[in-house]
N, CA, C and O of each residue as an XYZ file, in Angstrom:
768
protein
N      20.266     65.592    -35.857
C      19.901     64.192    -36.083
C      20.923     63.565    -37.034
O      21.224     64.139    -38.080
N      21.462     62.382    -36.676
C      22.458     61.744    -37.544
C      21.849     61.293    -38.866
O      20.665     60.967    -38.959
N      22.700     61.287    -39.875
C      22.275     60.853    -41.208
C      21.899     59.375    -41.176
O      22.549     58.576    -40.502
N      20.846     59.017    -41.909
C      20.410     57.624    -41.945
C      21.449     56.774    -42.681
O      21.944     57.159    -43.741
N      21.762     55.642    -42.117
C      22.740     54.718    -42.678
C      22.009     53.491    -43.201
O      21.215     52.883    -42.483
N      22.276     53.128    -44.446
C      21.672     51.930    -45.024
C      22.601     50.749    -44.785
O      23.791     50.797    -45.098
N      22.037     49.700    -44.229
C      22.745     48.441    -44.009
C      22.044     47.401    -44.870
O      20.849     47.149    -44.714
N      22.803     46.801    -45.777
C      22.261     45.764    -46.653
C      22.541     44.415    -46.023
O      23.600     44.211    -45.429
N      21.595     43.487    -46.149
C      21.807     42.164    -45.573
C      21.317     41.072    -46.510
O      20.498     41.301    -47.399
N      21.846     39.881    -46.281
C      21.420     38.697    -47.011
C      21.769     37.484    -46.168
O      22.461     37.592    -45.156
N      21.294     36.354    -46.589
C      21.545     35.116    -45.858
C      22.138     34.060    -46.779
O      21.866     34.024    -47.979
N      22.947     33.211    -46.186
C      23.369     31.963    -46.817
C      22.612     30.890    -46.046
O      22.887     30.651    -44.870
N      21.672     30.256    -46.703
C      20.793     29.306    -46.010
C      21.521     28.050    -45.557
O      21.196     27.478    -44.516
N      22.507     27.621    -46.341
C      23.187     26.372    -46.023
C      24.684     26.536    -46.265
O      25.112     26.951    -47.342
N      25.458     26.207    -45.257
C      26.912     26.197    -45.374
C      27.436     25.149    -44.401
O      26.678     24.676    -43.555
N      28.701     24.774    -44.494
C      29.261     23.829    -43.520
C      29.191     24.340    -42.085
O      29.248     23.554    -41.140
N      29.065     25.666    -41.921
C      28.942     26.260    -40.589
C      27.481     26.526    -40.228
O      27.198     27.137    -39.197
N      26.562     26.076    -41.063
C      25.143     26.322    -40.832
C      24.695     27.588    -41.537
O      25.469     28.187    -42.285
N      23.442     28.009    -41.307
C      22.947     29.224    -41.936
C      23.717     30.450    -41.439
O      24.062     30.544    -40.261
N      23.978     31.384    -42.352
C      24.747     32.576    -42.015
C      23.977     33.828    -42.420
O      23.259     33.832    -43.419
N      24.135     34.888    -41.632
C      23.565     36.192    -41.923
C      24.719     37.156    -42.172
O      25.645     37.239    -41.366
N      24.666     37.878    -43.275
C      25.688     38.858    -43.619
C      25.035     40.222    -43.744
O      23.906     40.336    -44.220
N      25.749     41.259    -43.316
C      25.263     42.626    -43.473
C      26.452     43.525    -43.777
O      27.548     43.320    -43.256
N      26.225     44.525    -44.627
C      27.301     45.428    -45.023
C      26.763     46.833    -45.220
O      25.588     47.042    -45.518
N      27.669     47.791    -45.043
C      27.399     49.187    -45.376
C      28.242     49.516    -46.600
O      28.913     48.641    -47.147
N      28.210     50.739    -47.019
C      29.063     51.162    -48.134
C      30.541     51.029    -47.772
O      31.379     50.897    -48.664
N      30.881     51.062    -46.465
C      32.268     50.968    -46.016
C      32.803     49.537    -46.041
O      34.012     49.337    -46.162
N      31.926     48.541    -45.929
C      32.368     47.158    -45.926
C      31.457     46.263    -45.103
O      30.392     46.680    -44.647
N      31.899     45.024    -44.924
C      31.108     44.033    -44.188
C      31.025     44.433    -42.723
O      32.048     44.677    -42.084
N      29.842     44.500    -42.202
C      29.608     44.895    -40.820
C      29.290     43.689    -39.950
O      29.561     43.702    -38.749
N      28.717     42.649    -40.543
C      28.221     41.535    -39.746
C      28.287     40.245    -40.557
O      27.870     40.203    -41.714
N      28.807     39.210    -39.943
C      28.712     37.842    -40.457
C      28.502     36.994    -39.218
O      29.418     36.787    -38.422
N      27.284     36.511    -39.071
C      26.970     35.753    -37.868
C      26.204     34.488    -38.206
O      25.660     34.335    -39.299
N      26.179     33.597    -37.247
C      25.438     32.361    -37.390
C      23.965     32.727    -37.275
O      23.514     33.220    -36.241
N      23.222     32.481    -38.348
C      21.851     32.966    -38.463
C      20.910     32.162    -37.573
O      20.779     30.945    -37.704
N      20.274     32.872    -36.683
C      19.282     32.267    -35.797
C      17.886     32.822    -36.094
O      16.979     32.749    -35.265
N      17.741     33.383    -37.308
C      16.435     33.833    -37.770
C      16.076     35.265    -37.442
O      15.018     35.740    -37.856
N      16.925     35.968    -36.707
C      16.613     37.348    -36.347
C      17.741     38.263    -36.791
O      18.914     37.891    -36.753
N      17.371     39.459    -37.209
C      18.367     40.471    -37.540
C      18.903     41.078    -36.251
O      18.197     41.112    -35.243
N      20.140     41.555    -36.270
C      20.636     42.301    -35.103
C      19.772     43.541    -34.878
O      19.103     44.012    -35.798
N      19.788     44.055    -33.684
C      19.033     45.262    -33.389
C      19.703     46.430    -34.112
O      20.886     46.708    -33.913
N      18.930     47.097    -34.942
C      19.448     48.220    -35.727
C      19.577     49.449    -34.843
O      18.754     49.673    -33.955
N      20.609     50.241    -35.088
C      20.751     51.524    -34.412
C      19.625     52.441    -34.890
O      19.018     52.199    -35.934
N      19.357     53.479    -34.128
C      18.227     54.363    -34.448
C      18.372     55.043    -35.807
O      17.375     55.418    -36.425
N      19.616     55.203    -36.276
C      19.818     55.863    -37.571
C      20.052     54.874    -38.718
O      20.441     55.280    -39.813
N      19.818     53.580    -38.473
C      20.056     52.564    -39.509
C      18.752     52.091    -40.138
O      17.711     51.992    -39.489
N      18.858     51.809    -41.412
C      17.750     51.208    -42.152
C      18.308     49.942    -42.806
O      19.231     50.031    -43.617
N      17.771     48.775    -42.474
C      18.245     47.502    -43.005
C      17.395     47.106    -44.204
O      16.166     47.088    -44.139
N      18.082     46.787    -45.307
C      17.418     46.412    -46.552
C      18.014     45.093    -47.032
O      19.234     44.940    -47.089
N      17.158     44.156    -47.373
C      17.652     42.873    -47.892
C      18.101     43.062    -49.335
O      17.366     43.607    -50.159
N      19.333     42.601    -49.635
C      19.873     42.728    -50.984
C      20.968     41.688    -51.205
O      22.116     41.891    -50.810
N      20.613     40.593    -51.825
C      21.600     39.567    -52.163
C      22.674     40.158    -53.085
O      23.857     39.839    -52.960
N      22.253     41.009    -53.999
C      23.186     41.606    -54.958
C      24.294     42.392    -54.248
O      25.463     42.265    -54.613
N      23.953     43.191    -53.254
C      24.945     43.991    -52.533
C      25.902     43.127    -51.709
O      27.043     43.520    -51.465
N      25.436     41.948    -51.281
C      26.262     41.072    -50.449
C      27.002     40.014    -51.255
O      27.811     39.270    -50.701
N      26.738     39.938    -52.543
C      27.323     38.889    -53.380
C      28.850     38.819    -53.310
O      29.381     37.709    -53.256
N      29.590     39.938    -53.307
C      31.059     39.819    -53.214
C      31.506     39.116    -51.929
O      32.464     38.343    -51.946
N      30.821     39.382    -50.825
C      31.166     38.754    -49.540
C      30.749     37.279    -49.533
O      31.485     36.412    -49.061
N      29.570     37.022    -50.060
C      29.070     35.647    -50.133
C      30.008     34.810    -50.994
O      30.315     33.670    -50.649
N      30.465     35.370    -52.115
C      31.387     34.648    -52.986
C      32.676     34.263    -52.268
O      33.176     33.152    -52.447
N      33.218     35.171    -51.458
C      34.447     34.849    -50.733
C      34.204     33.787    -49.675
O      35.023     32.883    -49.509
N      33.094     33.880    -48.959
C      32.776     32.863    -47.940
C      32.628     31.492    -48.608
O      33.163     30.502    -48.107
N      31.918     31.426    -49.715
C      31.729     30.153    -50.405
C      33.059     29.594    -50.902
O      33.286     28.386    -50.825
N      33.943     30.455    -51.412
C      35.262     30.001    -51.866
C      36.084     29.474    -50.682
O      36.815     28.495    -50.825
N      35.968     30.114    -49.529
C      36.650     29.637    -48.311
C      36.162     28.223    -47.963
O      36.970     27.334    -47.698
N      34.852     28.022    -47.966
C      34.313     26.709    -47.618
C      34.699     25.634    -48.633
O      34.799     24.458    -48.282
N      34.914     26.024    -49.873
C      35.347     25.051    -50.892
C      36.852     24.774    -50.800
O      37.371     23.920    -51.519
N      37.549     25.491    -49.919
C      38.994     25.319    -49.775
C      39.793     26.081    -50.813
O      40.989     25.835    -50.969
N      39.158     27.003    -51.530
C      39.814     27.759    -52.593
C      40.356     29.112    -52.124
O      41.135     29.738    -52.841
N      39.962     29.569    -50.946
C      40.352     30.893    -50.466
C      40.951     30.764    -49.068
O      40.336     30.185    -48.173
N      42.139     31.299    -48.890
C      42.813     31.243    -47.594
C      42.930     32.606    -46.935
O      43.155     32.690    -45.728
N      42.780     33.675    -47.706
C      42.887     35.031    -47.161
C      41.758     35.884    -47.741
O      41.674     36.071    -48.954
N      40.908     36.390    -46.882
C      39.808     37.246    -47.316
C      40.352     38.621    -47.684
O      41.265     39.134    -47.037
N      39.785     39.205    -48.720
C      40.230     40.521    -49.169
C      39.132     41.571    -49.081
O      39.344     42.722    -49.465
N      37.984     41.197    -48.590
C      36.864     42.134    -48.546
C      37.083     43.210    -47.479
O      37.733     42.978    -46.460
N      36.525     44.386    -47.743
C      36.587     45.490    -46.786
C      35.683     45.169    -45.599
O      34.646     44.521    -45.739
N      36.105     45.641    -44.430
C      35.325     45.435    -43.213
C      34.921     46.784    -42.627
O      35.663     47.762    -42.721
N      33.755     46.824    -42.031
C      33.259     47.997    -41.316
C      33.074     47.577    -39.855
O      31.955     47.365    -39.389
N      34.199     47.464    -39.150
C      34.174     46.986    -37.766
C      33.680     48.084    -36.826
O      34.195     49.202    -36.840
N      32.693     47.761    -36.021
C      32.136     48.691    -35.046
C      32.371     48.104    -33.656
O      31.897     47.010    -33.348
N      33.104     48.833    -32.825
C      33.381     48.369    -31.469
C      34.279     49.352    -30.754
O      34.621     50.404    -31.294
N      34.662     49.006    -29.535
C      35.570     49.847    -28.769
C      36.979     49.727    -29.346
O      37.248     48.847    -30.163
N      37.866     50.607    -28.921
C      39.260     50.533    -29.375
C      39.871     49.193    -28.973
O      40.572     48.571    -29.770
N      39.613     48.744    -27.749
C      40.148     47.470    -27.287
C      39.624     46.315    -28.154
O      40.397     45.453    -28.573
N      38.322     46.299    -28.417
C      37.756     45.249    -29.271
C      38.391     45.270    -30.651
O      38.771     44.225    -31.179
N      38.508     46.448    -31.234
C      39.101     46.545    -32.571
C      40.549     46.086    -32.566
O      40.994     45.440    -33.515
N      41.302     46.413    -31.500
C      42.681     45.925    -31.397
C      42.704     44.397    -31.393
O      43.534     43.780    -32.061
N      41.791     43.795    -30.641
C      41.710     42.328    -30.588
C      41.335     41.750    -31.946
O      41.936     40.775    -32.396
N      40.351     42.346    -32.594
C      39.895     41.839    -33.896
C      40.980     41.997    -34.953
O      41.143     41.127    -35.809
N      41.722     43.099    -34.900
C      42.836     43.289    -35.837
C      43.904     42.217    -35.604
O      44.500     41.715    -36.558
N      44.146     41.868    -34.337
C      45.104     40.798    -34.031
C      44.601     39.464    -34.589
O      45.393     38.671    -35.099
N      43.303     39.215    -34.498
C      42.739     37.985    -35.065
C      42.985     37.932    -36.571
O      43.300     36.875    -37.117
N      42.841     39.064    -37.228
C      43.029     39.113    -38.684
C      44.458     38.772    -39.094
O      44.701     38.402    -40.243
N      45.396     38.893    -38.171
C      46.795     38.579    -38.482
C      47.143     37.104    -38.244
O      48.262     36.687    -38.543
N      46.216     36.317    -37.716
C      46.484     34.886    -37.530
C      46.345     34.213    -38.889
O      45.262     34.245    -39.473
N      47.407     33.603    -39.408
C      47.327     33.003    -40.748
C      46.378     31.809    -40.803
O      46.127     31.139    -39.802
N      45.873     31.574    -41.975
C      45.054     30.399    -42.275
C      45.782     29.152    -41.778
O      46.975     28.983    -42.027
N      45.065     28.286    -41.082
C      45.631     27.023    -40.635
C      46.460     27.117    -39.370
O      46.948     26.095    -38.888
N      46.636     28.293    -38.823
C      47.416     28.470    -37.601
C      46.481     28.825    -36.446
O      45.317     29.164    -36.658
N      46.992     28.745    -35.248
C      46.208     29.077    -34.070
C      47.050     29.888    -33.097
O      48.272     29.971    -33.225
N      46.379     30.479    -32.129
C      47.061     31.127    -31.014
C      46.119     31.081    -29.814
O      44.979     30.632    -29.927
N      46.597     31.541    -28.686
C      45.789     31.543    -27.465
C      45.319     32.960    -27.160
O      45.798     33.928    -27.750
N      44.381     33.063    -26.236
C      43.911     34.371    -25.786
C      45.069     35.156    -25.177
O      45.182     36.363    -25.387
N      45.924     34.474    -24.428
C      47.066     35.135    -23.793
C      48.029     35.694    -24.842
O      48.586     36.775    -24.655
N      48.227     34.968    -25.940
C      49.116     35.461    -27.004
C      48.547     36.733    -27.641
O      49.292     37.665    -27.947
N      47.237     36.768    -27.836
C      46.620     37.973    -28.390
C      46.763     39.127    -27.403
O      47.078     40.249    -27.797
N      46.531     38.851    -26.122
C      46.667     39.892    -25.103
C      48.077     40.484    -25.120
O      48.243     41.700    -25.025
N      49.080     39.633    -25.241
C      50.463     40.129    -25.313
C      50.682     40.937    -26.594
O      51.333     41.981    -26.572
N      50.140     40.450    -27.701
C      50.340     41.135    -28.981
C      49.766     42.544    -28.971
O      50.335     43.447    -29.584
N      48.654     42.742    -28.288
C      48.045     44.080    -28.277
C      48.562     44.929    -27.114
O      48.052     46.022    -26.867
N      49.575     44.427    -26.401
C      50.190     45.204    -25.332
C      49.435     45.194    -24.025
O      49.645     46.069    -23.185
N      48.559     44.221    -23.834
C      47.770     44.099    -22.602
C      47.889     42.670    -22.076
O      46.897     41.942    -22.068
N      49.082     42.249    -21.634
C      49.342     40.844    -21.321
C      48.457     40.229    -20.236
O      48.296     39.009    -20.198
N      47.891     41.036    -19.371
C      47.027     40.493    -18.319
C      45.552     40.441    -18.733
O      44.710     39.987    -17.959
N      45.241     40.894    -19.924
C      43.845     41.055    -20.355
C      43.319     39.868    -21.152
O      42.442     40.037    -21.998
N      43.840     38.669    -20.896
C      43.419     37.525    -21.721
C      41.931     37.219    -21.579
O      41.303     36.772    -22.539
N      41.353     37.452    -20.393
C      39.903     37.227    -20.244
C      39.115     38.259    -21.053
O      38.107     37.927    -21.677
N      39.575     39.502    -21.038
C      38.923     40.550    -21.828
C      39.062     40.257    -23.322
O      38.161     40.559    -24.105
N      40.190     39.669    -23.710
C      40.364     39.252    -25.105
C      39.318     38.197    -25.444
O      38.728     38.228    -26.524
N      39.090     37.269    -24.529
C      38.051     36.261    -24.744
C      36.683     36.889    -24.926
O      35.902     36.447    -25.769
N      36.387     37.918    -24.141
C      35.102     38.613    -24.281
C      35.027     39.349    -25.610
O      33.975     39.360    -26.249
N      36.125     39.963    -26.036
C      36.141     40.638    -27.336
C      35.895     39.626    -28.457
O      35.184     39.917    -29.419
N      36.491     38.432    -28.326
C      36.224     37.380    -29.309
C      34.742     37.030    -29.319
O      34.139     36.870    -30.380
N      34.163     36.914    -28.130
C      32.738     36.604    -28.009
C      31.885     37.659    -28.727
O      30.854     37.337    -29.317
N      32.327     38.921    -28.669
C      31.576     40.026    -29.260
C      31.939     40.293    -30.721
O      31.431     41.242    -31.318
N      32.806     39.472    -31.299
C      33.241     39.640    -32.681
C      32.021     39.629    -33.609
O      31.302     38.631    -33.659
N      31.776     40.725    -34.348
C      30.596     40.773    -35.214
C      30.775     40.090    -36.560
O      29.804     39.924    -37.299
N      32.011     39.688    -36.896
C      32.260     39.128    -38.231
C      32.942     37.775    -38.079
O      34.162     37.657    -38.187
N      32.124     36.758    -37.825
C      32.642     35.396    -37.656
C      33.353     34.952    -38.931
O      33.108     35.495    -40.009
N      34.205     33.994    -38.805
C      34.945     33.320    -39.880
C      35.969     34.255    -40.535
O      37.154     33.923    -40.574
N      35.546     35.410    -41.045
C      36.476     36.332    -41.704
C      37.409     36.967    -40.672
O      38.616     37.050    -40.900
N      36.865     37.412    -39.546
C      37.670     37.825    -38.402
C      37.763     36.549    -37.563
O      36.861     36.258    -36.777
N      38.847     35.789    -37.727
C      38.868     34.358    -37.385
C      39.051     34.021    -35.900
O      40.103     33.525    -35.495
N      38.027     34.293    -35.102
C      38.124     33.908    -33.694
C      38.122     32.383    -33.539
O      38.446     31.877    -32.465
N      37.764     31.652    -34.588
C      37.845     30.189    -34.530
C      39.298     29.705    -34.496
O      39.552     28.528    -34.240
N      40.251     30.607    -34.752
C      41.669     30.241    -34.722
C      42.284     30.425    -33.330
O      43.485     30.225    -33.148
N      41.463     30.805    -32.354
C      41.962     30.994    -30.991
C      41.573     29.784    -30.148
O      40.409     29.391    -30.083
N      42.591     29.208    -29.503
C      42.402     28.030    -28.662
C      42.735     28.373    -27.219
O      43.329     29.412    -26.932
N      42.341     27.481    -26.316
C      42.733     27.639    -24.926
C      44.245     27.488    -24.795
O      44.913     27.024    -25.719
N      44.772     27.877    -23.653
C      46.223     27.843    -23.424
C      46.812     26.449    -23.611
O      47.984     26.315    -23.966
N      46.008     25.406    -23.374
C      46.496     24.035    -23.527
C      46.219     23.455    -24.917
O      46.378     22.253    -25.131
N      45.804     24.312    -25.863
C      45.582     23.867    -27.231
C      44.219     23.253    -27.489
O      43.996     22.696    -28.564
N      43.297     23.337    -26.531
C      41.965     22.757    -26.726
C      41.005     23.791    -27.299
O      41.182     25.000    -27.145
N      39.978     23.264    -27.966
C      38.911     24.132    -28.451
C      38.188     24.710    -27.245
O      37.910     24.004    -26.276
N      37.889     25.993    -27.315
C      37.118     26.649    -26.264
C      35.898     27.284    -26.906
O      35.722     27.194    -28.121
N      35.060     27.919    -26.117
C      33.795     28.465    -26.584
C      33.828     29.136    -27.940
O      34.841     29.713    -28.337
N      32.709     29.056    -28.650
C      32.593     29.648    -29.973
C      31.124     29.951    -30.229
O      30.255     29.140    -29.906
N      30.842     31.116    -30.808
C      29.466     31.538    -31.051
C      28.660     30.575    -31.902
O      27.445     30.469    -31.740
N      29.320     29.881    -32.795
C      28.642     28.905    -33.643
C      28.614     27.513    -33.041
O      28.116     26.573    -33.661
N      29.150     27.377    -31.824
C      29.226     26.075    -31.157
C      30.566     25.410    -31.418
O      31.211     25.662    -32.436
N      30.978     24.554    -30.483
C      32.276     23.882    -30.610
C      32.350     22.977    -31.833
O      33.419     22.831    -32.426
N      31.239     22.373    -32.216
C      31.289     21.499    -33.399
C      31.582     22.315    -34.658
O      32.286     21.842    -35.550
N      31.051     23.530    -34.738
C      31.343     24.402    -35.881
C      32.799     24.846    -35.844
O      33.466     24.879    -36.878
N      33.296     25.187    -34.654
C      34.698     25.583    -34.529
C      35.592     24.415    -34.951
O      36.596     24.620    -35.634
N      35.239     23.213    -34.557
C      36.015     22.036    -34.948
C      36.000     21.866    -36.468
O      37.040     21.581    -37.062
N      34.845     22.034    -37.106
C      34.765     21.925    -38.570
C      35.658     22.954    -39.259
O      36.349     22.634    -40.227
N      35.644     24.194    -38.757
C      36.469     25.238    -39.361
C      37.957     24.935    -39.169
O      38.760     25.165    -40.074
N      38.320     24.424    -38.006
C      39.715     24.052    -37.746
C      40.151     22.917    -38.670
O      41.256     22.938    -39.212
N      39.279     21.931    -38.844
C      39.605     20.809    -39.737
C      39.700     21.277    -41.191
O      40.576     20.826    -41.928
N      38.806     22.175    -41.606
C      38.853     22.721    -42.957
C      40.214     23.351    -43.225
O      40.772     23.201    -44.312
N      40.749     24.061    -42.222
C      42.035     24.737    -42.375
C      43.219     23.824    -42.065
O      44.368     24.239    -42.215
N      42.958     22.583    -41.633
C      44.042     21.657    -41.331
C      44.878     22.090    -40.143
O      46.078     21.821    -40.103
N      44.270     22.751    -39.182
C      45.007     23.342    -38.062
C      45.067     22.409    -36.855
O      44.220     21.535    -36.668
N      46.091     22.629    -36.056
C      46.300     21.870    -34.832
C      45.299     22.301    -33.764
O      45.056     23.493    -33.572
N      44.726     21.322    -33.075
C      43.850     21.593    -31.936
C      43.614     20.289    -31.192
O      43.900     19.205    -31.699
N      43.091     20.415    -29.990
C      42.670     19.258    -29.199
C      41.241     19.477    -28.776
O      40.830     20.601    -28.486
N      40.486     18.400    -28.741
C      39.150     18.471    -28.178
C      39.293     18.465    -26.658
O      40.212     17.830    -26.140
N      38.427     19.144    -25.937
C      38.527     19.131    -24.477
C      38.546     17.698    -23.946
O      37.699     16.881    -24.308
N      39.523     17.405    -23.084
C      39.632     16.085    -22.469
C      40.224     15.019    -23.361
O      40.132     13.833    -23.043
N      40.838     15.412    -24.487
C      41.388     14.410    -25.401
C      42.881     14.597    -25.570
O      43.447     15.626    -25.201
N      43.502     13.582    -26.133
C      44.927     13.657    -26.477
C      45.071     14.485    -27.741
O      44.098     14.648    -28.478
N      46.253     15.011    -28.011
C      46.468     15.776    -29.243
C      46.095     14.969    -30.476
O      46.283     13.753    -30.517
N      45.563     15.663    -31.486
C      45.204     15.035    -32.753
C      46.488     14.705    -33.519
O      47.499     15.380    -33.321
N      46.479     13.691    -34.384
C      47.673     13.377    -35.161
C      48.170     14.598    -35.922
O      47.395     15.331    -36.537
N      49.494     14.800    -35.863
C      50.083     15.925    -36.563
C      49.994     17.221    -35.795
O      50.525     18.241    -36.236
N      49.326     17.200    -34.646
C      49.149     18.409    -33.862
C      50.136     18.439    -32.708
O      50.865     17.473    -32.483
N      50.161     19.505    -32.004
C      50.955     19.570    -30.805
C      51.849     20.779    -30.772
O      51.938     21.447    -29.742
N      52.516     21.081    -31.864
C      53.370     22.264    -31.831
C      52.914     23.316    -32.830
O      53.604     24.314    -33.042
N      51.762     23.100    -33.439
C      51.146     24.062    -34.350
C      52.034     24.391    -35.539
O      51.888     25.457    -36.136
N      52.946     23.503    -35.893
C      53.748     23.694    -37.100
C      53.286     22.675    -38.137
O      52.785     21.603    -37.799
N      53.460     23.025    -39.368
C      53.082     22.127    -40.453
C      53.910     20.854    -40.353
O      55.140     20.905    -40.365
N      53.235     19.714    -40.256
C      53.962     18.454    -40.111
C      54.213     17.778    -41.463
O      54.640     16.625    -41.512
N      53.952     18.485    -42.537
C      54.208     17.940    -43.860
C      53.117     17.012    -44.362
O      53.200     16.534    -45.493
N      52.107     16.745    -43.566
C      51.018     15.878    -43.989
C      49.998     16.724    -44.729
O      49.478     17.703    -44.193
N      49.724     16.344    -45.942
C      48.734     17.083    -46.709
C      47.354     16.651    -46.244
O      47.062     15.458    -46.165
N      46.512     17.621    -45.940
C      45.167     17.323    -45.463
C      44.159     17.829    -46.481
O      44.417     18.778    -47.221
N      43.017     17.179    -46.500
C      41.944     17.618    -47.376
C      40.745     17.933    -46.498
O      40.510     17.258    -45.495
N      39.991     18.949    -46.869
C      38.815     19.313    -46.087
C      37.887     18.118    -45.977
O      37.716     17.356    -46.929
N      37.293     17.964    -44.805
C      36.366     16.852    -44.587
C      34.979     17.150    -45.123
O      34.136     16.256    -45.187
N      34.735     18.369    -45.501
C      33.465     18.727    -46.074
C      33.696     19.791    -47.128
O      34.670     20.540    -47.059
N      32.828     19.859    -48.077
C      32.919     20.880    -49.111
C      31.601     21.623    -49.148
O      30.553     21.082    -48.796
N      31.669     22.853    -49.573
C      30.457     23.673    -49.648
C      29.577     23.160    -50.755
O      28.500     23.708    -50.992
């Protein structure tokens, strides 16, 4: 019988991205998701315990990100997934703050250039929203595409980071188009 694993969890009731659920093991953050009132299904050897104290280091970094004070997360992660998913998530972690890429670019980066749809599915299955920044992935034409927190949340996160993107069916946003810094200083439209 496998050893019982303790997973600590807590919630952020209000954030610019809505309510958030965080969970961590001794190895690091295991889950950051848009809270819909239910805990993820625990594995048979897991015991979930609510502990704001255990999640405070992660909560502090998320709050600093929303205030515009943090551009690179330093917290440990406990990513659980297939090798392909982990390769995709590791590629997401290399996308700098304020920058974007496409699913096809990630597929090429991980050595699977034809797997852009599978990359999209791996993004969909990303257990650590915001920190593993699938919100930085756009469609091939630079438009916002599906996001677990909804397109409006993805748009808010993109605006917070001052990144280039287009809304579906719209012209490029001012300063956008080539995903390079246009020298225009931007300020977050919302603060935590």
